[in-house]
Amino acid sequence: MKLLLPWLMGVLSLPALLTAGERVVIATANLTSGHRQSYREAGDRILQALKPDIVAVQEFNVPDAGGPRAWVDRVFGEDFHFMIEEGDDPIPCGVVSRYPITAAGEWQDPQVPDRDFAWATIDLPGAIDLHVVSVHLHGSGKRASRKKEARVLVGQAAEFPAADYMVLCGDFNATDRDEPAVKVLEQLFSDAQVPLDQNGNSNTNLNRNKPYDWVMPDAELERLHVPLEFAGRTFPHGMVFDSRLWDPPPAPARKEDSAAPMMQHMAVVKAFELPEGKNAGPPSNAAGPDGSAALRRRHAGARISR
C-alpha cells in the first residue's frame, strides 16, 4: 500500500445533502474512447444520462485543460467530489461521488504496471460509511493472473471496518461469471443480483458476449439492493446500459455512443436504499468545532478533491 500525502482541494467533510431512506445509485464506468484511452464526448454523454450518485472510474484520463477537477465539474457538477490514484500511472482508477470523500488511497496491483486498485471512503447520509474500490483487472493476462489480483483485493478490503458498507466496482476483464477470480471475490462481495439490459443480456463488452464490468456489494450493502428505475423502465437486478438498444436513448446520450471508436465497455448500474433507522444519525466524519475534518484514517496514495 502506498502511504503518501494527498493532494487536497476544499473541505473534505461537508455534510451529505441527501437523507437516510433515499436511494443511492452506484455505477462502474470504463467508457473511454479514441486512441488515448480518455473520456471523450460519447463517454461523457453516457455518464450524464445515467446521473449516478457514485461512479467507479477506470482509465481516468480526461482531455480538459483543468484536469480531472474540470472534467468532474463539467460532466457531473461542481458539487461532486473525486479521488484518483497518485503518481503517473497511464490508466489510473478513481472514484467520483455526490457525497464527501473523507479518505482515499490505493493498493498495488501485483500483475500490471500501469494502474493500481483505488479506494475511497464515502460519507453517506447517516452513521455508516461506504468504502468503494475501483479496479481494472489484468485483461491480457490469463484467468490465473486475475485470481492473484482478486486475492490481494480480498485481503486488503477485509481491513475496512466490518460495520461499514463496501462495494467493489470495475472492469474485471472476466470471460465468464464463473472465473476463479470471481469465486475469490465472492468471499467478501456478492454477485447475487446480476444486472441486465432490456433484452436480458448481462454481458458488457462491445460485442456483448463477455461480462467485463461489475458492481459487487458486500453482504450488508447487498441487503439494501432495490430495483433501478431509469428512463421509464425498471431493472430489478440493476442495469447494463447500451445506448444502441434505446430509441431514443435518454438525453444527452446518443444512440451510437456505446459504439464510439475504441470504446470497449458498457456501464453497469445498481441502486441501493439507505435504511432510515439503522443508518440514521450524525455524519460519522463530521467536522470538529474548529471546522477541521475528523477523518477516520489518513489519506494514503491518492488525490482527493471537492
PDB file of C-alpha atoms in Angstrom:
ATOM      1  CA  MET A   1       0.000   0.000   0.000  1.00  0.00           C
ATOM      2  CA  LYS A   2       1.299   3.451  -0.862  1.00  0.00           C
ATOM      3  CA  LEU A   3       1.402   5.871   2.076  1.00  0.00           C
ATOM      4  CA  LEU A   4       1.562   9.311   0.530  1.00  0.00           C
ATOM      5  CA  LEU A   5       0.179  12.693   1.475  1.00  0.00           C
ATOM      6  CA  PRO A   6      -2.852  13.525  -0.695  1.00  0.00           C
ATOM      7  CA  TRP A   7      -3.499  16.464  -2.914  1.00  0.00           C
ATOM      8  CA  LEU A   8      -6.433  18.287  -1.302  1.00  0.00           C
ATOM      9  CA  MET A   9      -8.757  20.974  -2.583  1.00  0.00           C
ATOM     10  CA  GLY A  10     -11.553  22.330  -0.416  1.00  0.00           C
ATOM     11  CA  VAL A  11     -13.172  20.964   2.710  1.00  0.00           C
ATOM     12  CA  LEU A  12     -13.462  17.194   2.695  1.00  0.00           C
ATOM     13  CA  SER A  13     -16.217  16.530   5.226  1.00  0.00           C
ATOM     14  CA  LEU A  14     -19.173  18.696   4.350  1.00  0.00           C
ATOM     15  CA  PRO A  15     -22.462  17.071   5.392  1.00  0.00           C
ATOM     16  CA  ALA A  16     -24.115  14.880   2.771  1.00  0.00           C
ATOM     17  CA  LEU A  17     -27.085  16.563   1.145  1.00  0.00           C
ATOM     18  CA  LEU A  18     -29.427  13.596   0.903  1.00  0.00           C
ATOM     19  CA  THR A  19     -31.043  11.890   3.866  1.00  0.00           C
ATOM     20  CA  ALA A  20     -31.248   8.307   5.054  1.00  0.00           C
ATOM     21  CA  GLY A  21     -34.083   6.419   3.396  1.00  0.00           C
ATOM     22  CA  GLU A  22     -33.254   7.699  -0.086  1.00  0.00           C
ATOM     23  CA  ARG A  23     -31.753   5.737  -2.947  1.00  0.00           C
ATOM     24  CA  VAL A  24     -28.074   5.743  -3.871  1.00  0.00           C
ATOM     25  CA  VAL A  25     -27.194   4.837  -7.456  1.00  0.00           C
ATOM     26  CA  ILE A  26     -23.741   3.310  -7.974  1.00  0.00           C
ATOM     27  CA  ALA A  27     -22.150   2.774 -11.392  1.00  0.00           C
ATOM     28  CA  THR A  28     -18.915   1.484 -12.811  1.00  0.00           C
ATOM     29  CA  ALA A  29     -17.514   3.063 -15.958  1.00  0.00           C
ATOM     30  CA  ASN A  30     -14.671   2.235 -18.302  1.00  0.00           C
ATOM     31  CA  LEU A  31     -16.125   4.417 -21.040  1.00  0.00           C
ATOM     32  CA  THR A  32     -13.022   5.826 -22.671  1.00  0.00           C
ATOM     33  CA  SER A  33     -12.774   6.079 -26.424  1.00  0.00           C
ATOM     34  CA  GLY A  34     -10.230   7.075 -29.029  1.00  0.00           C
ATOM     35  CA  HIS A  35      -6.586   6.051 -29.217  1.00  0.00           C
ATOM     36  CA  ARG A  36      -5.506   7.775 -25.997  1.00  0.00           C
ATOM     37  CA  GLN A  37      -7.841   5.867 -23.638  1.00  0.00           C
ATOM     38  CA  SER A  38      -9.512   9.037 -22.390  1.00  0.00           C
ATOM     39  CA  TYR A  39     -13.018  10.239 -21.661  1.00  0.00           C
ATOM     40  CA  ARG A  40     -14.406  11.877 -24.792  1.00  0.00           C
ATOM     41  CA  GLU A  41     -17.854  13.107 -25.800  1.00  0.00           C
ATOM     42  CA  ALA A  42     -19.513   9.668 -26.018  1.00  0.00           C
ATOM     43  CA  GLY A  43     -18.492   8.532 -22.544  1.00  0.00           C
ATOM     44  CA  ASP A  44     -19.316  11.925 -21.081  1.00  0.00           C
ATOM     45  CA  ARG A  45     -22.825  11.846 -22.543  1.00  0.00           C
ATOM     46  CA  ILE A  46     -23.484   8.338 -21.204  1.00  0.00           C
ATOM     47  CA  LEU A  47     -22.471   9.360 -17.690  1.00  0.00           C
ATOM     48  CA  GLN A  48     -24.608  12.497 -17.892  1.00  0.00           C
ATOM     49  CA  ALA A  49     -27.588  10.403 -18.982  1.00  0.00           C
ATOM     50  CA  LEU A  50     -27.130   7.875 -16.172  1.00  0.00           C
ATOM     51  CA  LYS A  51     -26.863  10.524 -13.421  1.00  0.00           C
ATOM     52  CA  PRO A  52     -25.258   8.182 -10.845  1.00  0.00           C
ATOM     53  CA  ASP A  53     -24.517   9.291  -7.304  1.00  0.00           C
ATOM     54  CA  ILE A  54     -21.240   7.356  -7.149  1.00  0.00           C
ATOM     55  CA  VAL A  55     -19.069   6.142 -10.034  1.00  0.00           C
ATOM     56  CA  ALA A  56     -16.027   3.897 -10.003  1.00  0.00           C
ATOM     57  CA  VAL A  57     -13.957   5.171 -12.921  1.00  0.00           C
ATOM     58  CA  GLN A  58     -11.353   3.186 -14.824  1.00  0.00           C
ATOM     59  CA  GLU A  59      -8.834   4.677 -17.268  1.00  0.00           C
ATOM     60  CA  PHE A  60      -9.363   8.044 -15.562  1.00  0.00           C
ATOM     61  CA  ASN A  61      -7.793  10.191 -18.296  1.00  0.00           C
ATOM     62  CA  VAL A  62      -9.501  13.386 -19.418  1.00  0.00           C
ATOM     63  CA  PRO A  63      -8.796  15.976 -22.136  1.00  0.00           C
ATOM     64  CA  ASP A  64      -9.831  19.019 -20.073  1.00  0.00           C
ATOM     65  CA  ALA A  65      -7.129  21.659 -19.598  1.00  0.00           C
ATOM     66  CA  GLY A  66      -8.161  21.857 -15.936  1.00  0.00           C
ATOM     67  CA  GLY A  67      -7.602  18.118 -15.436  1.00  0.00           C
ATOM     68  CA  PRO A  68      -9.892  15.766 -13.517  1.00  0.00           C
ATOM     69  CA  ARG A  69     -11.417  18.569 -11.441  1.00  0.00           C
ATOM     70  CA  ALA A  70     -12.606  20.387 -14.568  1.00  0.00           C
ATOM     71  CA  TRP A  71     -13.938  17.149 -16.069  1.00  0.00           C
ATOM     72  CA  VAL A  72     -15.894  16.251 -12.923  1.00  0.00           C
ATOM     73  CA  ASP A  73     -17.348  19.777 -12.777  1.00  0.00           C
ATOM     74  CA  ARG A  74     -18.419  19.595 -16.405  1.00  0.00           C
ATOM     75  CA  VAL A  75     -19.798  16.051 -16.521  1.00  0.00           C
ATOM     76  CA  PHE A  76     -21.224  15.638 -13.007  1.00  0.00           C
ATOM     77  CA  GLY A  77     -21.388  19.060 -11.384  1.00  0.00           C
ATOM     78  CA  GLU A  78     -19.296  21.345  -9.216  1.00  0.00           C
ATOM     79  CA  ASP A  79     -20.713  19.812  -6.020  1.00  0.00           C
ATOM     80  CA  PHE A  80     -19.247  16.372  -6.802  1.00  0.00           C
ATOM     81  CA  HIS A  81     -16.102  15.017  -5.156  1.00  0.00           C
ATOM     82  CA  PHE A  82     -13.490  12.732  -6.652  1.00  0.00           C
ATOM     83  CA  MET A  83     -10.296  10.826  -5.960  1.00  0.00           C
ATOM     84  CA  ILE A  84      -7.726   9.460  -8.370  1.00  0.00           C
ATOM     85  CA  GLU A  85      -4.574   7.398  -7.978  1.00  0.00           C
ATOM     86  CA  GLU A  86      -1.465   9.370  -7.085  1.00  0.00           C
ATOM     87  CA  GLY A  87       1.500   9.246  -9.433  1.00  0.00           C
ATOM     88  CA  ASP A  88       1.825   8.842 -13.177  1.00  0.00           C
ATOM     89  CA  ASP A  89       0.146   5.508 -13.951  1.00  0.00           C
ATOM     90  CA  PRO A  90      -1.033   5.733 -17.596  1.00  0.00           C
ATOM     91  CA  ILE A  91      -4.580   4.454 -16.951  1.00  0.00           C
ATOM     92  CA  PRO A  92      -5.395   5.157 -13.288  1.00  0.00           C
ATOM     93  CA  CYS A  93      -8.536   4.211 -11.403  1.00  0.00           C
ATOM     94  CA  GLY A  94     -10.621   6.584  -9.333  1.00  0.00           C
ATOM     95  CA  VAL A  95     -13.989   7.356  -7.762  1.00  0.00           C
ATOM     96  CA  VAL A  96     -16.460  10.222  -8.301  1.00  0.00           C
ATOM     97  CA  SER A  97     -19.104  10.869  -5.632  1.00  0.00           C
ATOM     98  CA  ARG A  98     -22.002  13.181  -4.869  1.00  0.00           C
ATOM     99  CA  TYR A  99     -21.164  12.602  -1.206  1.00  0.00           C
ATOM    100  CA  PRO A 100     -17.970  13.738   0.547  1.00  0.00           C
ATOM    101  CA  ILE A 101     -14.893  11.539   0.210  1.00  0.00           C
ATOM    102  CA  THR A 102     -13.286  11.528   3.636  1.00  0.00           C
ATOM    103  CA  ALA A 103     -10.344   9.192   2.972  1.00  0.00           C
ATOM    104  CA  ALA A 104      -8.785   7.525  -0.039  1.00  0.00           C
ATOM    105  CA  GLY A 105      -5.817   5.525  -1.185  1.00  0.00           C
ATOM    106  CA  GLU A 106      -4.592   2.770  -3.449  1.00  0.00           C
ATOM    107  CA  TRP A 107      -3.324  -0.788  -3.217  1.00  0.00           C
ATOM    108  CA  GLN A 108      -0.663  -2.038  -5.578  1.00  0.00           C
ATOM    109  CA  ASP A 109      -1.852  -4.282  -8.374  1.00  0.00           C
ATOM    110  CA  PRO A 110       0.586  -7.228  -8.374  1.00  0.00           C
ATOM    111  CA  GLN A 111       0.033  -8.102 -12.042  1.00  0.00           C
ATOM    112  CA  VAL A 112       0.104  -4.892 -14.079  1.00  0.00           C
ATOM    113  CA  PRO A 113       2.384  -1.813 -14.050  1.00  0.00           C
ATOM    114  CA  ASP A 114       0.045   0.864 -15.445  1.00  0.00           C
ATOM    115  CA  ARG A 115      -2.650   1.147 -12.731  1.00  0.00           C
ATOM    116  CA  ASP A 116      -3.451   0.110  -9.178  1.00  0.00           C
ATOM    117  CA  PHE A 117      -6.568  -0.546  -7.104  1.00  0.00           C
ATOM    118  CA  ALA A 118      -8.121   2.734  -5.923  1.00  0.00           C
ATOM    119  CA  TRP A 119     -10.379   3.052  -2.875  1.00  0.00           C
ATOM    120  CA  ALA A 120     -12.433   5.859  -1.376  1.00  0.00           C
ATOM    121  CA  THR A 121     -14.304   6.154   1.916  1.00  0.00           C
ATOM    122  CA  ILE A 122     -17.576   7.987   1.335  1.00  0.00           C
ATOM    123  CA  ASP A 123     -19.627   9.757   3.984  1.00  0.00           C
ATOM    124  CA  LEU A 124     -23.123   8.544   3.192  1.00  0.00           C
ATOM    125  CA  PRO A 125     -26.039  10.189   4.981  1.00  0.00           C
ATOM    126  CA  GLY A 126     -26.176   8.767   8.486  1.00  0.00           C
ATOM    127  CA  ALA A 127     -23.645   6.943  10.620  1.00  0.00           C
ATOM    128  CA  ILE A 128     -22.399   4.200   8.252  1.00  0.00           C
ATOM    129  CA  ASP A 129     -19.641   4.879   5.740  1.00  0.00           C
ATOM    130  CA  LEU A 130     -19.274   3.283   2.324  1.00  0.00           C
ATOM    131  CA  HIS A 131     -15.908   2.057   1.012  1.00  0.00           C
ATOM    132  CA  VAL A 132     -15.768   1.998  -2.797  1.00  0.00           C
ATOM    133  CA  VAL A 133     -12.976   0.070  -4.512  1.00  0.00           C
ATOM    134  CA  SER A 134     -12.361   0.827  -8.203  1.00  0.00           C
ATOM    135  CA  VAL A 135     -10.362  -1.798 -10.114  1.00  0.00           C
ATOM    136  CA  HIS A 136      -9.190  -2.710 -13.598  1.00  0.00           C
ATOM    137  CA  LEU A 137      -8.066  -6.331 -13.630  1.00  0.00           C
ATOM    138  CA  HIS A 138      -5.486  -7.869 -15.960  1.00  0.00           C
ATOM    139  CA  GLY A 139      -7.075  -8.052 -19.407  1.00  0.00           C
ATOM    140  CA  SER A 140      -4.195  -9.537 -21.379  1.00  0.00           C
ATOM    141  CA  GLY A 141      -3.351 -11.940 -18.561  1.00  0.00           C
ATOM    142  CA  LYS A 142      -4.928 -15.317 -18.081  1.00  0.00           C
ATOM    143  CA  ARG A 143      -7.520 -16.298 -15.509  1.00  0.00           C
ATOM    144  CA  ALA A 144      -4.778 -17.215 -13.033  1.00  0.00           C
ATOM    145  CA  SER A 145      -3.461 -13.644 -13.167  1.00  0.00           C
ATOM    146  CA  ARG A 146      -6.854 -12.186 -12.296  1.00  0.00           C
ATOM    147  CA  LYS A 147      -7.168 -14.698  -9.469  1.00  0.00           C
ATOM    148  CA  LYS A 148      -3.956 -13.351  -7.937  1.00  0.00           C
ATOM    149  CA  GLU A 149      -5.365  -9.830  -8.143  1.00  0.00           C
ATOM    150  CA  ALA A 150      -8.592 -10.992  -6.512  1.00  0.00           C
ATOM    151  CA  ARG A 151      -6.699 -12.476  -3.566  1.00  0.00           C
ATOM    152  CA  VAL A 152      -4.971  -9.143  -2.956  1.00  0.00           C
ATOM    153  CA  LEU A 153      -8.277  -7.304  -3.143  1.00  0.00           C
ATOM    154  CA  VAL A 154      -9.987  -9.594  -0.652  1.00  0.00           C
ATOM    155  CA  GLY A 155      -7.072  -9.326   1.769  1.00  0.00           C
ATOM    156  CA  GLN A 156      -6.981  -5.533   1.596  1.00  0.00           C
ATOM    157  CA  ALA A 157     -10.741  -4.939   1.653  1.00  0.00           C
ATOM    158  CA  ALA A 158     -11.107  -7.169   4.706  1.00  0.00           C
ATOM    159  CA  GLU A 159      -9.293  -4.466   6.694  1.00  0.00           C
ATOM    160  CA  PHE A 160     -12.150  -1.992   6.346  1.00  0.00           C
ATOM    161  CA  PRO A 161     -14.379  -1.765   9.458  1.00  0.00           C
ATOM    162  CA  ALA A 162     -16.805  -4.682   9.446  1.00  0.00           C
ATOM    163  CA  ALA A 163     -19.766  -2.466  10.306  1.00  0.00           C
ATOM    164  CA  ASP A 164     -19.313  -0.282   7.206  1.00  0.00           C
ATOM    165  CA  TYR A 165     -20.641  -0.875   3.707  1.00  0.00           C
ATOM    166  CA  MET A 166     -18.314  -1.928   0.873  1.00  0.00           C
ATOM    167  CA  VAL A 167     -18.698  -2.180  -2.882  1.00  0.00           C
ATOM    168  CA  LEU A 168     -16.183  -3.480  -5.421  1.00  0.00           C
ATOM    169  CA  CYS A 169     -16.632  -1.997  -8.884  1.00  0.00           C
ATOM    170  CA  GLY A 170     -14.735  -2.108 -12.090  1.00  0.00           C
ATOM    171  CA  ASP A 171     -13.517  -3.699 -15.257  1.00  0.00           C
ATOM    172  CA  PHE A 172     -12.750  -7.303 -14.321  1.00  0.00           C
ATOM    173  CA  ASN A 173     -11.990  -8.360 -17.925  1.00  0.00           C
ATOM    174  CA  ALA A 174     -13.715 -11.618 -16.989  1.00  0.00           C
ATOM    175  CA  THR A 175     -14.556 -14.148 -19.669  1.00  0.00           C
ATOM    176  CA  ASP A 176     -17.486 -15.585 -17.690  1.00  0.00           C
ATOM    177  CA  ARG A 177     -19.145 -15.258 -14.273  1.00  0.00           C
ATOM    178  CA  ASP A 178     -17.508 -18.473 -13.027  1.00  0.00           C
ATOM    179  CA  GLU A 179     -13.907 -17.285 -13.315  1.00  0.00           C
ATOM    180  CA  PRO A 180     -11.688 -18.264 -10.353  1.00  0.00           C
ATOM    181  CA  ALA A 181     -11.150 -14.571  -9.616  1.00  0.00           C
ATOM    182  CA  VAL A 182     -14.891 -14.078  -9.182  1.00  0.00           C
ATOM    183  CA  LYS A 183     -15.092 -17.010  -6.789  1.00  0.00           C
ATOM    184  CA  VAL A 184     -12.325 -15.480  -4.686  1.00  0.00           C
ATOM    185  CA  LEU A 185     -14.051 -12.085  -4.660  1.00  0.00           C
ATOM    186  CA  GLU A 186     -17.298 -13.710  -3.565  1.00  0.00           C
ATOM    187  CA  GLN A 187     -15.655 -14.362  -0.199  1.00  0.00           C
ATOM    188  CA  LEU A 188     -16.454 -10.691   0.559  1.00  0.00           C
ATOM    189  CA  PHE A 189     -18.669  -9.424  -2.265  1.00  0.00           C
ATOM    190  CA  SER A 190     -21.937 -10.524  -3.814  1.00  0.00           C
ATOM    191  CA  ASP A 191     -22.959 -11.297  -7.397  1.00  0.00           C
ATOM    192  CA  ALA A 192     -26.477 -12.300  -6.337  1.00  0.00           C
ATOM    193  CA  GLN A 193     -28.043  -9.517  -8.403  1.00  0.00           C
ATOM    194  CA  VAL A 194     -26.805  -9.741 -11.995  1.00  0.00           C
ATOM    195  CA  PRO A 195     -27.560  -6.539 -13.945  1.00  0.00           C
ATOM    196  CA  LEU A 196     -29.215  -6.903 -17.346  1.00  0.00           C
ATOM    197  CA  ASP A 197     -30.062  -4.724 -20.299  1.00  0.00           C
ATOM    198  CA  GLN A 198     -33.649  -4.501 -21.552  1.00  0.00           C
ATOM    199  CA  ASN A 199     -33.050  -7.620 -23.671  1.00  0.00           C
ATOM    200  CA  GLY A 200     -31.868  -9.702 -20.714  1.00  0.00           C
ATOM    201  CA  ASN A 201     -28.166  -9.656 -21.614  1.00  0.00           C
ATOM    202  CA  SER A 202     -25.707  -9.342 -18.719  1.00  0.00           C
ATOM    203  CA  ASN A 203     -22.534  -9.130 -20.828  1.00  0.00           C
ATOM    204  CA  THR A 204     -20.787  -5.780 -21.027  1.00  0.00           C
ATOM    205  CA  ASN A 205     -18.025  -5.841 -23.638  1.00  0.00           C
ATOM    206  CA  LEU A 206     -18.542  -4.166 -27.014  1.00  0.00           C
ATOM    207  CA  ASN A 207     -19.718  -7.393 -28.669  1.00  0.00           C
ATOM    208  CA  ARG A 208     -21.937  -8.158 -25.651  1.00  0.00           C
ATOM    209  CA  ASN A 209     -20.636 -11.686 -25.106  1.00  0.00           C
ATOM    210  CA  LYS A 210     -18.382 -11.290 -22.020  1.00  0.00           C
ATOM    211  CA  PRO A 211     -19.075  -9.954 -18.506  1.00  0.00           C
ATOM    212  CA  TYR A 212     -16.277  -7.422 -18.267  1.00  0.00           C
ATOM    213  CA  ASP A 213     -17.812  -4.896 -15.869  1.00  0.00           C
ATOM    214  CA  TRP A 214     -19.139  -5.433 -12.343  1.00  0.00           C
ATOM    215  CA  VAL A 215     -20.733  -3.790  -9.298  1.00  0.00           C
ATOM    216  CA  MET A 216     -20.367  -6.162  -6.324  1.00  0.00           C
ATOM    217  CA  PRO A 217     -21.637  -5.030  -2.900  1.00  0.00           C
ATOM    218  CA  ASP A 218     -20.729  -6.690   0.363  1.00  0.00           C
ATOM    219  CA  ALA A 219     -23.409  -8.566   2.297  1.00  0.00           C
ATOM    220  CA  GLU A 220     -24.565  -5.528   4.277  1.00  0.00           C
ATOM    221  CA  LEU A 221     -24.978  -3.347   1.201  1.00  0.00           C
ATOM    222  CA  GLU A 222     -26.497  -6.220  -0.780  1.00  0.00           C
ATOM    223  CA  ARG A 223     -29.394  -6.271   1.687  1.00  0.00           C
ATOM    224  CA  LEU A 224     -30.207  -2.714   0.624  1.00  0.00           C
ATOM    225  CA  HIS A 225     -30.425  -3.539  -3.106  1.00  0.00           C
ATOM    226  CA  VAL A 226     -33.554  -2.192  -4.804  1.00  0.00           C
ATOM    227  CA  PRO A 227     -34.724  -2.205  -8.420  1.00  0.00           C
ATOM    228  CA  LEU A 228     -33.235   0.544 -10.550  1.00  0.00           C
ATOM    229  CA  GLU A 229     -35.804   2.915 -12.035  1.00  0.00           C
ATOM    230  CA  PHE A 230     -34.352   4.516 -15.141  1.00  0.00           C
ATOM    231  CA  ALA A 231     -35.844   6.340 -18.130  1.00  0.00           C
ATOM    232  CA  GLY A 232     -39.311   4.874 -17.596  1.00  0.00           C
ATOM    233  CA  ARG A 233     -38.077   1.301 -17.176  1.00  0.00           C
ATOM    234  CA  THR A 234     -37.490  -0.903 -14.152  1.00  0.00           C
ATOM    235  CA  PHE A 235     -34.362  -3.049 -13.907  1.00  0.00           C
ATOM    236  CA  PRO A 236     -34.894  -5.370 -10.908  1.00  0.00           C
ATOM    237  CA  HIS A 237     -31.264  -6.549 -10.704  1.00  0.00           C
ATOM    238  CA  GLY A 238     -29.537  -3.412 -11.935  1.00  0.00           C
ATOM    239  CA  MET A 239     -28.809  -2.283 -15.479  1.00  0.00           C
ATOM    240  CA  VAL A 240     -26.279  -2.752 -18.241  1.00  0.00           C
ATOM    241  CA  PHE A 241     -26.505   0.415 -20.327  1.00  0.00           C
ATOM    242  CA  ASP A 242     -26.010   0.065 -24.078  1.00  0.00           C
ATOM    243  CA  SER A 243     -27.105   3.202 -25.919  1.00  0.00           C
ATOM    244  CA  ARG A 244     -27.602   1.184 -29.104  1.00  0.00           C
ATOM    245  CA  LEU A 245     -30.643  -0.517 -27.538  1.00  0.00           C
ATOM    246  CA  TRP A 246     -32.531   2.705 -26.801  1.00  0.00           C
ATOM    247  CA  ASP A 247     -34.727   4.536 -29.295  1.00  0.00           C
ATOM    248  CA  PRO A 248     -34.102   7.246 -28.436  1.00  0.00           C
ATOM    249  CA  PRO A 249     -31.618   6.939 -25.562  1.00  0.00           C
ATOM    250  CA  PRO A 250     -32.063   9.224 -22.544  1.00  0.00           C
ATOM    251  CA  ALA A 251     -30.566  12.662 -23.115  1.00  0.00           C
ATOM    252  CA  PRO A 252     -27.892  13.679 -23.722  1.00  0.00           C
ATOM    253  CA  ALA A 253     -26.725  10.203 -24.786  1.00  0.00           C
ATOM    254  CA  ARG A 254     -26.820   9.364 -28.479  1.00  0.00           C
ATOM    255  CA  LYS A 255     -27.677   6.010 -29.960  1.00  0.00           C
ATOM    256  CA  GLU A 256     -24.173   5.479 -31.337  1.00  0.00           C
ATOM    257  CA  ASP A 257     -22.301   6.403 -28.136  1.00  0.00           C
ATOM    258  CA  SER A 258     -21.725   2.840 -26.890  1.00  0.00           C
ATOM    259  CA  ALA A 259     -20.096   2.050 -30.236  1.00  0.00           C
ATOM    260  CA  ALA A 260     -17.737   5.041 -30.252  1.00  0.00           C
ATOM    261  CA  PRO A 261     -14.279   4.272 -31.710  1.00  0.00           C
ATOM    262  CA  MET A 262     -12.206   2.235 -29.259  1.00  0.00           C
ATOM    263  CA  MET A 263     -14.951   2.091 -26.627  1.00  0.00           C
ATOM    264  CA  GLN A 264     -14.929  -1.467 -25.322  1.00  0.00           C
ATOM    265  CA  HIS A 265     -17.298  -1.470 -22.340  1.00  0.00           C
ATOM    266  CA  MET A 266     -20.842  -0.784 -21.196  1.00  0.00           C
ATOM    267  CA  ALA A 267     -21.682   0.995 -17.951  1.00  0.00           C
ATOM    268  CA  VAL A 268     -23.195  -1.107 -15.141  1.00  0.00           C
ATOM    269  CA  VAL A 269     -25.540   0.462 -12.590  1.00  0.00           C
ATOM    270  CA  LYS A 270     -27.187  -0.692  -9.338  1.00  0.00           C
ATOM    271  CA  ALA A 271     -29.417   1.062  -6.792  1.00  0.00           C
ATOM    272  CA  PHE A 272     -29.494   0.792  -3.005  1.00  0.00           C
ATOM    273  CA  GLU A 273     -31.852   2.300  -0.452  1.00  0.00           C
ATOM    274  CA  LEU A 274     -30.440   3.504   2.837  1.00  0.00           C
ATOM    275  CA  PRO A 275     -32.430   2.383   5.894  1.00  0.00           C
ATOM    276  CA  GLU A 276     -33.978   5.244   7.822  1.00  0.00           C
ATOM    277  CA  GLY A 277     -33.359   3.647  11.208  1.00  0.00           C
ATOM    278  CA  LYS A 278     -30.023   1.833  11.110  1.00  0.00           C
ATOM    279  CA  ASN A 279     -28.234   4.432   9.025  1.00  0.00           C
ATOM    280  CA  ALA A 280     -29.771   7.492  10.662  1.00  0.00           C
ATOM    281  CA  GLY A 281     -27.625   9.720  12.844  1.00  0.00           C
ATOM    282  CA  PRO A 282     -24.921  12.368  12.557  1.00  0.00           C
ATOM    283  CA  PRO A 283     -22.294  12.011   9.832  1.00  0.00           C
ATOM    284  CA  SER A 284     -19.501   9.740  11.006  1.00  0.00           C
ATOM    285  CA  ASN A 285     -16.863  12.181   9.729  1.00  0.00           C
ATOM    286  CA  ALA A 286     -18.378  15.435  10.954  1.00  0.00           C
ATOM    287  CA  ALA A 287     -16.086  18.434  11.227  1.00  0.00           C
ATOM    288  CA  GLY A 288     -14.702  19.357  14.630  1.00  0.00           C
ATOM    289  CA  PRO A 289     -15.530  22.563  16.487  1.00  0.00           C
ATOM    290  CA  ASP A 290     -12.705  24.401  14.732  1.00  0.00           C
ATOM    291  CA  GLY A 291     -14.020  23.342  11.330  1.00  0.00           C
ATOM    292  CA  SER A 292     -11.291  20.764  10.753  1.00  0.00           C
ATOM    293  CA  ALA A 293     -12.191  17.361   9.353  1.00  0.00           C
ATOM    294  CA  ALA A 294     -12.380  14.480  11.815  1.00  0.00           C
ATOM    295  CA  LEU A 295     -11.109  11.824   9.409  1.00  0.00           C
ATOM    296  CA  ARG A 296     -11.296   8.165  10.325  1.00  0.00           C
ATOM    297  CA  ARG A 297      -7.985   7.246   8.667  1.00  0.00           C
ATOM    298  CA  ARG A 298      -5.143   9.043   6.977  1.00  0.00           C
ATOM    299  CA  HIS A 299      -5.223   9.659   3.268  1.00  0.00           C
ATOM    300  CA  ALA A 300      -2.921   7.242   1.520  1.00  0.00           C
ATOM    301  CA  GLY A 301      -1.618   7.468  -2.012  1.00  0.00           C
ATOM    302  CA  ALA A 302      -4.461   9.377  -3.645  1.00  0.00           C
ATOM    303  CA  ARG A 303      -5.539  12.788  -4.800  1.00  0.00           C
ATOM    304  CA  ILE A 304      -8.845  13.927  -3.352  1.00  0.00           C
ATOM    305  CA  SER A 305     -10.816  16.941  -4.455  1.00  0.00           C
ATOM    306  CA  ARG A 306     -14.075  18.585  -3.670  1.00  0.00           C
TER     307      ARG A 306
END
